Amino acid sequence: MEEEAVVKDWWLYHGSGAGGDRRTRLEAGSPPPWRDFTGTPDPGYLPPGCEGPAWERTRRRGAGYVPDEPEKDVVNTALYLRRPLLITGKPGVGKSTLAYSIAADLGLGPVLHWPITSRTVLRDGLYLYDAIGRLQEAGLEQLRTPGAQPATAAGVPPPPDPAAVPAAPSISRYLRLGPLGTALLPQDRPRVLLVDEIDKSDIDLPGDLLTVFEDGGFLIPELARLAQEDPAVAIGTDDDPDAAVRITQGLVQCRYFPVVVLTSNGERDFPPAFLRRCVRLHLEPPGPEKLARIVRRRLGVDIEDGEEYQELVQSFLDRGEDGDLATDQLLNAIQLRLAGAWSAPGDRDRFLATVMQHLTGPTA
């Protein structure tokens, strides 16, 4: 309980919410000289704020996270250095939830989520371009254009009248920023980006991310090629395909480097160059005291008030010695007991086997 009261003056992230004044300090803080970026915000673009369904999902998920003092130290170090935070640990220890906790605690808007698979490439996170859809639309537009000249007797159509040739559909309708691209939009307040399970990625992705993390920006070649004819193009974002943020000369350059949280279950190692650019945090499975704090915050239940709940916590810890368990499995067990389910004494073993199935190990 004493650990919950620890607060350090330099911390921006506390994990307790109501961080309006700390968000102001975050926005006003000076970055390291090597992390000072120069992007210019689009005055016509307003990123999502602390309202609406997306924010409510972020707030609810983040409010249930209970960080320890060492975790707060590392998170705040990443915030001050404006470096990505690489979180490792077993499944179910709260790696992804920590990203939502940061966003909720500092009021940084909905979390941008980029789930990684073995097929994910860098461009998936930066932007999406529907080139086929644009070609199809151009073909349909040509068919719809009246006044087309019939073919000559030789079967060859005459040269087209330039005035009758339809304009190609605007590329802006077929471009949309991905979660990483949206996070890198120039803003005075950072967005939180969750790059989930990066250890599942292709071997090249961590290396491909290095340049983006160092430069704080990227180029959209499809827009750069059109820069002379159309220097500023408005496209959608990962939050909203109709958001219409203006991209000039095809370049997306951040002003405030986003809060990037990368999670890894430890399925692979990362190259030293990638690790050097990250602040690293390893999360251990919670012990009895932290489990009690989590249950109190998430369910409003004080473990000390009920012997049955104490037994469930102990069963969770005992079963965790034979294989990995996730904290939400304990929460599920307590929630079921609160609802009066599985209350018969003879059901105890089947109850635990149902709600606390191992994630790893011989019985998984």
Coordinates of N, CA and C in Angstrom, one line a residue, residues 49-283:
G49 N -9.8 14.1 -29.4 CA -9.5 14.5 -28.0 C -10.0 13.5 -27.0
C50 N -10.2 14.0 -25.8 CA -10.7 13.1 -24.7 C -12.2 13.1 -24.6
E51 N -12.8 12.6 -25.7 CA -14.2 12.4 -25.7 C -14.6 11.4 -26.8
G52 N -15.8 10.9 -26.8 CA -16.2 10.0 -27.8 C -15.9 8.5 -27.4
P53 N -16.4 7.6 -28.2 CA -16.3 6.1 -27.9 C -14.9 5.6 -27.9
A54 N -14.0 6.1 -28.9 CA -12.7 5.6 -28.9 C -11.9 6.1 -27.7
W55 N -12.1 7.3 -27.2 CA -11.4 7.7 -26.0 C -11.9 7.0 -24.8
E56 N -13.2 6.7 -24.8 CA -13.8 6.0 -23.6 C -13.2 4.6 -23.5
R57 N -13.0 3.9 -24.6 CA -12.3 2.6 -24.6 C -10.9 2.7 -24.1
T58 N -10.2 3.7 -24.5 CA -8.8 3.9 -24.0 C -8.9 4.2 -22.5
R59 N -9.8 5.1 -22.1 CA -9.8 5.5 -20.7 C -10.1 4.3 -19.8
R60 N -11.1 3.5 -20.2 CA -11.5 2.4 -19.3 C -10.4 1.4 -19.2
R61 N -9.8 1.1 -20.3 CA -8.7 0.1 -20.3 C -7.5 0.6 -19.5
G62 N -7.2 1.8 -19.7 CA -6.0 2.4 -19.0 C -6.2 2.6 -17.5
A63 N -7.4 2.8 -17.1 CA -7.7 3.1 -15.7 C -7.5 1.9 -14.8
G64 N -7.5 0.7 -15.4 CA -7.3 -0.5 -14.6 C -5.9 -0.9 -14.4
Y65 N -5.0 -0.2 -15.0 CA -3.6 -0.6 -14.9 C -3.0 -0.1 -13.6
V66 N -2.2 -0.9 -12.9 CA -1.6 -0.5 -11.6 C 0.0 -0.6 -11.8
P67 N 0.6 0.5 -12.1 CA 2.1 0.5 -12.3 C 2.8 0.6 -10.9
D68 N 4.0 -0.1 -10.9 CA 4.9 0.0 -9.8 C 5.8 1.1 -10.0
E69 N 6.5 1.5 -8.9 CA 7.5 2.6 -9.0 C 8.5 2.4 -10.1
P70 N 9.2 1.2 -10.2 CA 10.2 1.0 -11.2 C 9.6 1.2 -12.6
E71 N 8.3 0.8 -12.8 CA 7.7 1.0 -14.1 C 7.5 2.4 -14.4
K72 N 7.1 3.2 -13.4 CA 6.9 4.7 -13.6 C 8.2 5.3 -14.0
D73 N 9.3 4.9 -13.3 CA 10.6 5.5 -13.6 C 10.9 5.3 -15.1
V74 N 10.8 4.1 -15.6 CA 11.1 3.8 -17.0 C 10.2 4.5 -18.0
V75 N 8.9 4.5 -17.7 CA 8.0 5.2 -18.6 C 8.3 6.7 -18.7
N76 N 8.6 7.3 -17.6 CA 8.9 8.7 -17.6 C 10.2 9.0 -18.2
T77 N 11.2 8.1 -18.1 CA 12.5 8.2 -18.8 C 12.2 8.3 -20.3
A78 N 11.4 7.4 -20.8 CA 11.0 7.4 -22.3 C 10.3 8.7 -22.7
L79 N 9.5 9.2 -21.8 CA 8.8 10.4 -22.1 C 9.7 11.6 -22.2
Y80 N 10.7 11.7 -21.3 CA 11.6 12.8 -21.3 C 12.6 12.7 -22.5
L81 N 13.0 11.5 -22.8 CA 14.0 11.3 -23.9 C 13.3 11.2 -25.3
R82 N 12.0 11.1 -25.3 CA 11.2 11.0 -26.5 C 11.7 9.9 -27.4
R83 N 11.8 8.7 -26.7 CA 12.3 7.5 -27.3 C 11.2 6.4 -27.2
P84 N 11.1 5.5 -28.2 CA 10.2 4.4 -28.1 C 10.4 3.6 -26.8
L85 N 9.4 3.0 -26.2 CA 9.4 2.2 -25.0 C 9.2 0.8 -25.5
L86 N 10.2 -0.1 -25.3 CA 10.1 -1.5 -25.6 C 9.8 -2.3 -24.4
I87 N 8.6 -2.9 -24.3 CA 8.1 -3.6 -23.1 C 8.1 -5.1 -23.4
T88 N 8.9 -5.9 -22.6 CA 8.9 -7.3 -22.7 C 8.3 -8.0 -21.5
G89 N 7.9 -9.2 -21.6 CA 7.3 -10.0 -20.5 C 6.4 -11.0 -21.0
K90 N 6.0 -11.9 -20.1 CA 5.1 -13.0 -20.5 C 3.7 -12.5 -20.9
P91 N 3.0 -13.3 -21.7 CA 1.6 -12.9 -22.1 C 0.8 -12.7 -20.8
G92 N 0.0 -11.6 -20.9 CA -1.0 -11.4 -19.8 C -0.5 -10.6 -18.6
V93 N 0.8 -10.0 -18.7 CA 1.3 -9.2 -17.6 C 0.9 -7.8 -17.7
G94 N 0.3 -7.4 -18.8 CA -0.2 -6.0 -18.9 C 0.6 -5.1 -19.8
K95 N 1.4 -5.7 -20.7 CA 2.3 -4.9 -21.6 C 1.4 -3.9 -22.4
S96 N 0.4 -4.4 -23.1 CA -0.4 -3.5 -24.0 C -1.2 -2.5 -23.2
T97 N -1.7 -3.0 -22.0 CA -2.5 -2.1 -21.2 C -1.7 -0.9 -20.7
L98 N -0.4 -1.0 -20.5 CA 0.4 0.1 -20.1 C 0.3 1.3 -21.1
A99 N 0.2 1.0 -22.4 CA 0.1 2.0 -23.4 C -1.2 2.8 -23.2
Y100 N -2.3 2.1 -22.9 CA -3.6 2.8 -22.6 C -3.5 3.5 -21.3
S101 N -2.8 3.0 -20.3 CA -2.6 3.7 -19.1 C -1.9 5.1 -19.3
I102 N -0.9 5.1 -20.1 CA -0.2 6.4 -20.4 C -1.1 7.4 -21.1
A103 N -1.9 6.9 -22.1 CA -2.8 7.8 -22.8 C -3.9 8.3 -21.8
A104 N -4.4 7.5 -21.0 CA -5.5 7.9 -20.1 C -5.0 8.8 -19.0
D105 N -3.8 8.5 -18.5 CA -3.2 9.2 -17.3 C -2.9 10.7 -17.8
L106 N -2.4 10.9 -19.0 CA -2.0 12.2 -19.4 C -3.0 12.9 -20.4
G107 N -4.1 12.2 -20.6 CA -5.2 12.8 -21.5 C -4.7 13.0 -22.9
L108 N -4.0 12.0 -23.5 CA -3.4 12.1 -24.8 C -4.3 11.6 -26.0
G109 N -5.6 11.4 -25.7 CA -6.5 10.9 -26.7 C -6.4 9.4 -26.9
P110 N -7.3 8.9 -27.8 CA -7.3 7.5 -28.1 C -6.0 6.9 -28.5
V111 N -5.7 5.7 -28.1 CA -4.5 5.0 -28.5 C -4.6 4.6 -29.9
L112 N -3.5 4.8 -30.7 CA -3.4 4.3 -32.0 C -2.8 2.9 -31.9
H113 N -3.5 1.9 -32.5 CA -3.1 0.5 -32.3 C -2.6 -0.1 -33.7
W114 N -1.4 -0.6 -33.7 CA -0.8 -1.3 -34.9 C -0.5 -2.7 -34.5
P115 N -1.3 -3.7 -34.7 CA -1.0 -5.1 -34.4 C -0.1 -5.7 -35.5
I116 N 1.0 -6.4 -35.0 CA 2.0 -6.9 -35.9 C 1.8 -8.4 -36.2
T117 N 2.0 -8.8 -37.4 CA 2.0 -10.2 -37.8 C 3.3 -10.5 -38.6
S118 N 3.5 -11.7 -39.0 CA 4.7 -12.1 -39.7 C 4.6 -11.5 -41.2
R119 N 3.5 -11.0 -41.6 CA 3.4 -10.4 -42.9 C 3.4 -8.9 -42.9
T120 N 3.5 -8.3 -41.8 CA 3.5 -6.9 -41.7 C 4.8 -6.2 -42.2
V121 N 4.6 -5.2 -43.0 CA 5.7 -4.4 -43.5 C 5.6 -3.0 -43.0
L122 N 6.7 -2.2 -43.2 CA 6.7 -0.9 -42.6 C 5.5 0.0 -43.2
R123 N 5.3 -0.2 -44.5 CA 4.3 0.7 -45.2 C 2.9 0.5 -44.6
D124 N 2.6 -0.7 -44.1 CA 1.3 -1.0 -43.5 C 1.1 0.0 -42.4
G125 N 2.1 0.4 -41.6 CA 1.9 1.3 -40.5 C 1.9 2.7 -40.9
L126 N 2.6 3.0 -42.1 CA 2.7 4.4 -42.5 C 1.5 4.9 -43.3
Y127 N 1.1 4.2 -44.3 CA 0.0 4.7 -45.1 C -0.5 3.5 -46.0
L128 N -1.8 3.7 -46.4 CA -2.4 2.7 -47.3 C -2.7 3.4 -48.6
Y129 N -2.5 2.8 -49.7 CA -2.8 3.4 -51.0 C -3.5 2.3 -51.9
D130 N -4.7 2.7 -52.3 CA -5.6 1.8 -53.1 C -5.3 2.1 -54.5
A131 N -4.2 1.7 -55.1 CA -3.9 2.0 -56.5 C -4.9 1.3 -57.5
I132 N -5.3 0.1 -57.2 CA -6.2 -0.6 -58.0 C -7.6 0.1 -58.1
G133 N -8.0 0.5 -56.9 CA -9.3 1.3 -56.9 C -9.3 2.6 -57.7
R134 N -8.1 3.2 -57.7 CA -8.0 4.5 -58.4 C -8.0 4.2 -59.9
L135 N -7.3 3.1 -60.4 CA -7.3 2.8 -61.8 C -8.7 2.4 -62.2
Q136 N -9.4 1.6 -61.4 CA -10.8 1.3 -61.8 C -11.7 2.5 -61.9
E137 N -11.6 3.4 -61.0 CA -12.4 4.6 -61.0 C -12.1 5.4 -62.2
A138 N -10.8 5.5 -62.6 CA -10.4 6.3 -63.8 C -11.0 5.6 -65.0
G139 N -11.0 4.3 -65.1 CA -11.6 3.6 -66.3 C -13.1 3.8 -66.3
L140 N -13.8 3.8 -65.2 CA -15.3 4.0 -65.2 C -15.6 5.5 -65.6
E141 N -14.8 6.4 -65.1 CA -15.0 7.8 -65.5 C -14.9 8.0 -67.0
Q142 N -13.9 7.3 -67.6 CA -13.7 7.5 -69.0 C -15.0 6.9 -69.8
L143 N -15.5 5.8 -69.3 CA -16.7 5.2 -69.9 C -17.9 6.2 -69.7
R144 N -18.0 6.9 -68.6 CA -19.1 7.7 -68.3 C -19.1 9.1 -69.1
T145 N -17.9 9.4 -69.6 CA -17.7 10.7 -70.3 C -18.4 10.8 -71.6
P146 N -19.4 11.7 -71.8 CA -20.1 11.8 -73.1 C -19.2 12.4 -74.2
G147 N -19.6 12.2 -75.4 CA -18.9 12.8 -76.5 C -17.8 12.0 -77.0
A148 N -17.6 10.7 -76.7 CA -16.5 9.9 -77.2 C -16.6 9.7 -78.7
Q149 N -15.5 9.8 -79.4 CA -15.5 9.8 -80.8 C -15.6 8.3 -81.3
P150 N -16.4 8.0 -82.3 CA -16.5 6.6 -82.8 C -15.2 6.3 -83.6
A151 N -15.0 5.0 -83.7 CA -13.8 4.6 -84.5 C -14.0 4.9 -86.0
T152 N -12.8 5.1 -86.7 CA -12.9 5.3 -88.1 C -13.1 4.0 -88.8
A153 N -13.3 4.1 -90.1 CA -13.5 2.9 -90.9 C -12.5 1.9 -90.8
A154 N -11.3 2.3 -90.5 CA -10.2 1.4 -90.3 C -10.2 0.8 -89.0
G155 N -11.1 1.2 -88.2 CA -11.2 0.6 -86.8 C -10.3 1.3 -85.8
V156 N -9.7 2.4 -86.2 CA -8.8 3.2 -85.3 C -9.5 4.4 -84.9
P157 N -9.7 4.7 -83.6 CA -10.3 5.9 -83.1 C -9.4 7.1 -83.5
P158 N -10.1 8.3 -83.7 CA -9.3 9.5 -84.0 C -8.6 9.9 -82.7
P159 N -7.6 10.8 -82.9 CA -6.9 11.4 -81.7 C -7.9 12.0 -80.8
P160 N -7.8 11.8 -79.5 CA -8.8 12.3 -78.5 C -8.7 13.8 -78.5
D161 N -9.9 14.4 -78.3 CA -10.0 15.8 -78.0 C -9.5 16.1 -76.6
P162 N -8.5 16.9 -76.3 CA -8.0 17.1 -75.0 C -9.1 17.6 -74.0
A163 N -10.0 18.4 -74.6 CA -11.0 18.9 -73.7 C -12.0 17.9 -73.3
A164 N -12.1 16.8 -74.0 CA -13.1 15.7 -73.7 C -12.5 14.6 -72.8
V165 N -11.2 14.7 -72.6 CA -10.5 13.6 -71.8 C -10.8 13.9 -70.3
P166 N -11.4 13.0 -69.6 CA -11.7 13.2 -68.2 C -10.5 13.3 -67.3
A167 N -10.6 14.1 -66.3 CA -9.4 14.2 -65.3 C -9.4 13.0 -64.5
A168 N -8.2 12.6 -64.2 CA -8.0 11.4 -63.3 C -8.6 11.7 -61.9
P169 N -9.2 10.7 -61.3 CA -9.7 11.0 -59.9 C -8.6 11.4 -58.9
S170 N -9.0 12.3 -58.0 CA -8.0 12.8 -57.0 C -7.4 11.6 -56.2
I171 N -6.1 11.6 -56.1 CA -5.4 10.6 -55.3 C -5.8 10.6 -53.9
S172 N -6.3 11.7 -53.4 CA -6.5 11.8 -52.0 C -7.6 10.8 -51.5
R173 N -8.5 10.4 -52.4 CA -9.6 9.5 -52.1 C -9.1 8.1 -51.8
Y174 N -7.9 7.8 -52.3 CA -7.3 6.5 -52.3 C -6.1 6.3 -51.3
L175 N -5.8 7.4 -50.6 CA -4.7 7.4 -49.6 C -5.3 7.5 -48.2
R176 N -4.7 6.8 -47.3 CA -5.0 7.0 -45.9 C -3.8 6.7 -45.0
L177 N -3.6 7.5 -44.0 CA -2.5 7.3 -43.1 C -2.7 6.0 -42.2
G178 N -1.7 5.3 -42.0 CA -1.8 4.1 -41.0 C -1.6 4.6 -39.6
P179 N -1.6 3.7 -38.7 CA -1.5 4.1 -37.3 C -0.1 4.8 -37.0
L180 N 1.0 4.3 -37.5 CA 2.3 5.0 -37.3 C 2.3 6.3 -38.1
G181 N 1.8 6.4 -39.3 CA 1.7 7.6 -40.0 C 0.9 8.7 -39.3
T182 N -0.2 8.3 -38.7 CA -1.1 9.2 -38.0 C -0.4 9.7 -36.8
A183 N 0.3 8.8 -36.1 CA 1.1 9.2 -34.9 C 2.1 10.2 -35.2
L184 N 2.7 10.2 -36.4 CA 3.8 11.1 -36.8 C 3.3 12.4 -37.3
L185 N 2.0 12.6 -37.4 CA 1.5 14.0 -37.9 C 2.0 15.0 -36.9
P186 N 2.4 16.2 -37.4 CA 2.9 17.3 -36.6 C 1.8 17.8 -35.6
Q187 N 2.1 17.7 -34.3 CA 1.2 18.2 -33.3 C 2.0 18.7 -32.1
D188 N 1.4 19.6 -31.3 CA 2.1 20.1 -30.1 C 1.9 19.1 -29.0
R189 N 1.1 18.1 -29.1 CA 0.8 17.1 -28.1 C 1.0 15.7 -28.7
P190 N 1.8 14.8 -28.1 CA 2.0 13.5 -28.7 C 0.8 12.6 -28.6
R191 N 0.7 11.8 -29.6 CA -0.3 10.7 -29.6 C 0.4 9.4 -29.0
V192 N -0.3 8.5 -28.5 CA 0.2 7.2 -28.0 C 0.0 6.2 -29.1
L193 N 1.1 5.5 -29.6 CA 1.0 4.5 -30.6 C 1.4 3.2 -29.9
L194 N 0.6 2.2 -30.0 CA 0.9 0.8 -29.5 C 1.2 -0.1 -30.7
V195 N 2.5 -0.5 -30.8 CA 3.0 -1.4 -31.8 C 3.0 -2.8 -31.1
D196 N 2.0 -3.6 -31.3 CA 1.7 -4.8 -30.5 C 2.3 -6.0 -31.1
E197 N 3.1 -6.7 -30.2 CA 3.8 -8.0 -30.5 C 4.7 -7.8 -31.7
I198 N 5.7 -6.9 -31.6 CA 6.7 -6.7 -32.7 C 7.6 -7.9 -32.8
D199 N 7.7 -8.8 -31.8 CA 8.5 -9.9 -32.0 C 7.9 -10.9 -33.0
K200 N 6.7 -10.8 -33.4 CA 6.1 -11.6 -34.4 C 6.4 -11.1 -35.8
S201 N 7.1 -10.0 -36.0 CA 7.3 -9.4 -37.3 C 8.3 -10.1 -38.1
D202 N 8.3 -9.8 -39.4 CA 9.4 -10.2 -40.3 C 10.7 -9.7 -39.8
I203 N 11.8 -10.4 -40.1 CA 13.1 -10.0 -39.5 C 13.5 -8.6 -39.9
D204 N 13.0 -8.1 -41.0 CA 13.4 -6.7 -41.5 C 12.7 -5.6 -40.8
L205 N 11.5 -5.8 -40.2 CA 10.7 -4.7 -39.7 C 11.4 -3.8 -38.7
P206 N 12.0 -4.4 -37.6 CA 12.7 -3.5 -36.7 C 13.8 -2.7 -37.3
G207 N 14.5 -3.2 -38.3 CA 15.5 -2.4 -38.9 C 14.9 -1.3 -39.8
D208 N 13.8 -1.6 -40.4 CA 13.1 -0.6 -41.2 C 12.5 0.5 -40.4
L209 N 12.2 0.2 -39.1 CA 11.7 1.3 -38.3 C 12.7 2.3 -37.8
L210 N 14.0 1.9 -37.9 CA 15.1 2.8 -37.3 C 15.1 4.1 -38.0
T211 N 15.0 4.2 -39.3 CA 15.0 5.5 -40.0 C 13.8 6.4 -39.6
V212 N 12.7 5.8 -39.5 CA 11.5 6.5 -39.1 C 11.6 7.0 -37.7
F213 N 12.1 6.2 -36.8 CA 12.3 6.6 -35.4 C 13.3 7.7 -35.3
E214 N 14.3 7.7 -36.1 CA 15.4 8.7 -36.0 C 15.0 10.0 -36.6
D215 N 14.3 9.9 -37.8 CA 13.9 11.1 -38.5 C 12.6 11.7 -38.0
G216 N 11.8 10.9 -37.4 CA 10.5 11.4 -36.9 C 9.5 11.7 -38.1
G217 N 9.7 11.1 -39.2 CA 8.9 11.4 -40.4 C 9.2 10.4 -41.5
F218 N 8.5 10.6 -42.6 CA 8.6 9.7 -43.8 C 8.0 10.4 -45.0
L219 N 8.3 9.9 -46.1 CA 7.8 10.5 -47.4 C 6.8 9.5 -48.0
I220 N 5.7 10.1 -48.6 CA 4.8 9.3 -49.3 C 5.1 9.5 -50.8
P221 N 5.7 8.6 -51.5 CA 6.2 8.8 -52.9 C 5.1 9.2 -53.8
E222 N 3.9 8.6 -53.6 CA 2.8 8.9 -54.5 C 2.4 10.3 -54.5
L223 N 2.6 11.0 -53.3 CA 2.3 12.4 -53.3 C 3.5 13.3 -53.7
A224 N 4.7 12.8 -53.4 CA 5.9 13.5 -53.8 C 5.9 13.7 -55.3
R225 N 5.5 12.6 -56.1 CA 5.5 12.7 -57.5 C 4.6 13.7 -58.1
L226 N 3.5 14.0 -57.3 CA 2.5 15.0 -57.8 C 2.7 16.4 -57.2
A227 N 3.9 16.6 -56.5 CA 4.0 17.8 -55.7 C 4.0 19.1 -56.6
Q228 N 4.5 19.0 -57.8 CA 4.5 20.2 -58.7 C 3.1 20.6 -59.1
E229 N 2.2 19.6 -59.4 CA 0.8 19.9 -59.8 C -0.1 20.2 -58.6
D230 N 0.2 19.5 -57.5 CA -0.7 19.6 -56.3 C 0.2 19.5 -55.1
P231 N 0.8 20.6 -54.6 CA 1.8 20.5 -53.5 C 1.2 20.1 -52.2
A232 N -0.1 20.3 -51.9 CA -0.7 20.0 -50.7 C -2.0 19.2 -50.9
V233 N -2.0 17.9 -50.4 CA -3.1 17.0 -50.6 C -3.7 16.6 -49.3
A234 N -5.0 16.6 -49.1 CA -5.6 16.3 -47.9 C -6.0 14.8 -47.9
I235 N -5.6 14.0 -47.0 CA -5.9 12.6 -46.9 C -6.5 12.2 -45.5
G236 N -7.0 11.0 -45.4 CA -7.6 10.6 -44.2 C -6.5 10.0 -43.2
T237 N -7.0 9.8 -42.0 CA -6.1 9.2 -41.0 C -6.5 7.9 -40.5
D238 N -5.7 7.3 -39.6 CA -6.1 6.0 -39.1 C -7.4 6.1 -38.2
D239 N -7.5 7.3 -37.6 CA -8.7 7.5 -36.7 C -10.0 7.7 -37.5
D240 N -9.8 8.4 -38.7 CA -11.0 8.8 -39.4 C -10.6 9.0 -40.9
P241 N -11.1 8.1 -41.8 CA -10.8 8.2 -43.2 C -11.2 9.6 -43.8
D242 N -12.2 10.3 -43.2 CA -12.6 11.6 -43.7 C -12.0 12.8 -43.0
A243 N -10.9 12.5 -42.2 CA -10.4 13.6 -41.4 C -9.7 14.7 -42.3
A244 N -9.1 14.3 -43.4 CA -8.6 15.3 -44.4 C -7.5 16.2 -43.8
V245 N -6.4 15.6 -43.4 CA -5.2 16.4 -43.0 C -4.3 16.6 -44.2
R246 N -3.8 17.9 -44.3 CA -3.1 18.3 -45.5 C -1.6 17.8 -45.4
I247 N -1.1 17.1 -46.4 CA 0.3 16.7 -46.5 C 0.9 17.5 -47.6
T248 N 2.0 18.2 -47.3 CA 2.7 19.1 -48.2 C 3.9 18.4 -48.7
Q249 N 4.0 18.4 -50.1 CA 5.2 17.8 -50.8 C 5.4 16.3 -50.4
G250 N 4.3 15.7 -50.0 CA 4.4 14.3 -49.7 C 5.1 13.9 -48.4
L251 N 5.5 14.9 -47.6 CA 6.3 14.7 -46.4 C 5.4 14.8 -45.1
V252 N 5.5 13.7 -44.3 CA 4.9 13.7 -43.0 C 6.1 13.9 -42.0
Q253 N 6.1 15.0 -41.2 CA 7.2 15.2 -40.3 C 6.6 15.6 -39.0
C254 N 6.9 14.9 -37.9 CA 6.3 15.2 -36.6 C 6.9 16.4 -36.0
R255 N 6.2 17.0 -35.1 CA 6.7 18.1 -34.3 C 7.0 17.6 -32.9
Y256 N 6.2 16.8 -32.3 CA 6.4 16.2 -31.0 C 6.5 14.7 -31.3
F257 N 7.6 14.0 -31.0 CA 7.7 12.6 -31.3 C 6.6 11.8 -30.5
P258 N 5.9 10.9 -31.1 CA 4.8 10.3 -30.4 C 5.3 9.4 -29.3
V259 N 4.4 9.0 -28.4 CA 4.7 8.0 -27.3 C 4.6 6.7 -27.9
V260 N 5.6 6.0 -28.4 CA 5.6 4.7 -29.1 C 5.9 3.6 -28.0
V261 N 4.9 2.7 -27.9 CA 5.0 1.6 -27.0 C 5.1 0.3 -27.8
L262 N 6.2 -0.4 -27.8 CA 6.3 -1.6 -28.5 C 6.3 -2.8 -27.5
T263 N 5.5 -3.8 -27.8 CA 5.4 -4.9 -26.9 C 6.0 -6.2 -27.5
S264 N 6.6 -7.0 -26.7 CA 7.2 -8.3 -27.2 C 7.1 -9.4 -26.1
N265 N 6.7 -10.5 -26.6 CA 6.6 -11.7 -25.7 C 7.9 -12.5 -25.6
G266 N 8.9 -11.9 -26.2 CA 10.2 -12.6 -26.1 C 10.4 -13.7 -27.1
E267 N 9.7 -13.7 -28.2 CA 9.8 -14.8 -29.2 C 11.0 -14.7 -30.1
R268 N 11.7 -13.5 -30.0 CA 12.9 -13.3 -30.9 C 13.7 -12.2 -30.3
D269 N 15.0 -12.2 -30.7 CA 15.9 -11.1 -30.3 C 15.9 -10.0 -31.3
F270 N 16.3 -8.8 -30.9 CA 16.3 -7.6 -31.8 C 17.7 -7.2 -32.0
P271 N 18.0 -6.6 -33.1 CA 19.4 -6.1 -33.4 C 19.8 -5.0 -32.5
P272 N 21.1 -4.9 -32.1 CA 21.6 -3.9 -31.2 C 21.2 -2.5 -31.6
A273 N 21.2 -2.2 -32.9 CA 20.9 -0.8 -33.4 C 19.5 -0.5 -33.0
F274 N 18.6 -1.4 -33.1 CA 17.2 -1.2 -32.7 C 17.1 -1.0 -31.2
L275 N 17.7 -1.9 -30.4 CA 17.6 -1.8 -29.0 C 18.2 -0.4 -28.5
R276 N 19.2 0.0 -29.1 CA 19.9 1.3 -28.7 C 19.0 2.5 -28.8
R277 N 18.0 2.4 -29.7 CA 17.1 3.5 -29.9 C 15.8 3.4 -29.0
C278 N 15.7 2.4 -28.2 CA 14.6 2.2 -27.3 C 14.9 2.3 -25.9
V279 N 14.0 2.7 -25.1 CA 14.1 2.5 -23.6 C 13.4 1.2 -23.2
R280 N 14.0 0.3 -22.5 CA 13.5 -1.0 -22.3 C 12.9 -1.2 -20.9
L281 N 11.8 -1.9 -20.9 CA 11.1 -2.2 -19.6 C 10.7 -3.7 -19.6
H282 N 11.1 -4.5 -18.6 CA 10.6 -5.8 -18.5 C 9.6 -6.0 -17.4
L283 N 8.5 -6.5 -17.7 CA 7.4 -6.7 -16.7 C 7.4 -8.1 -16.2

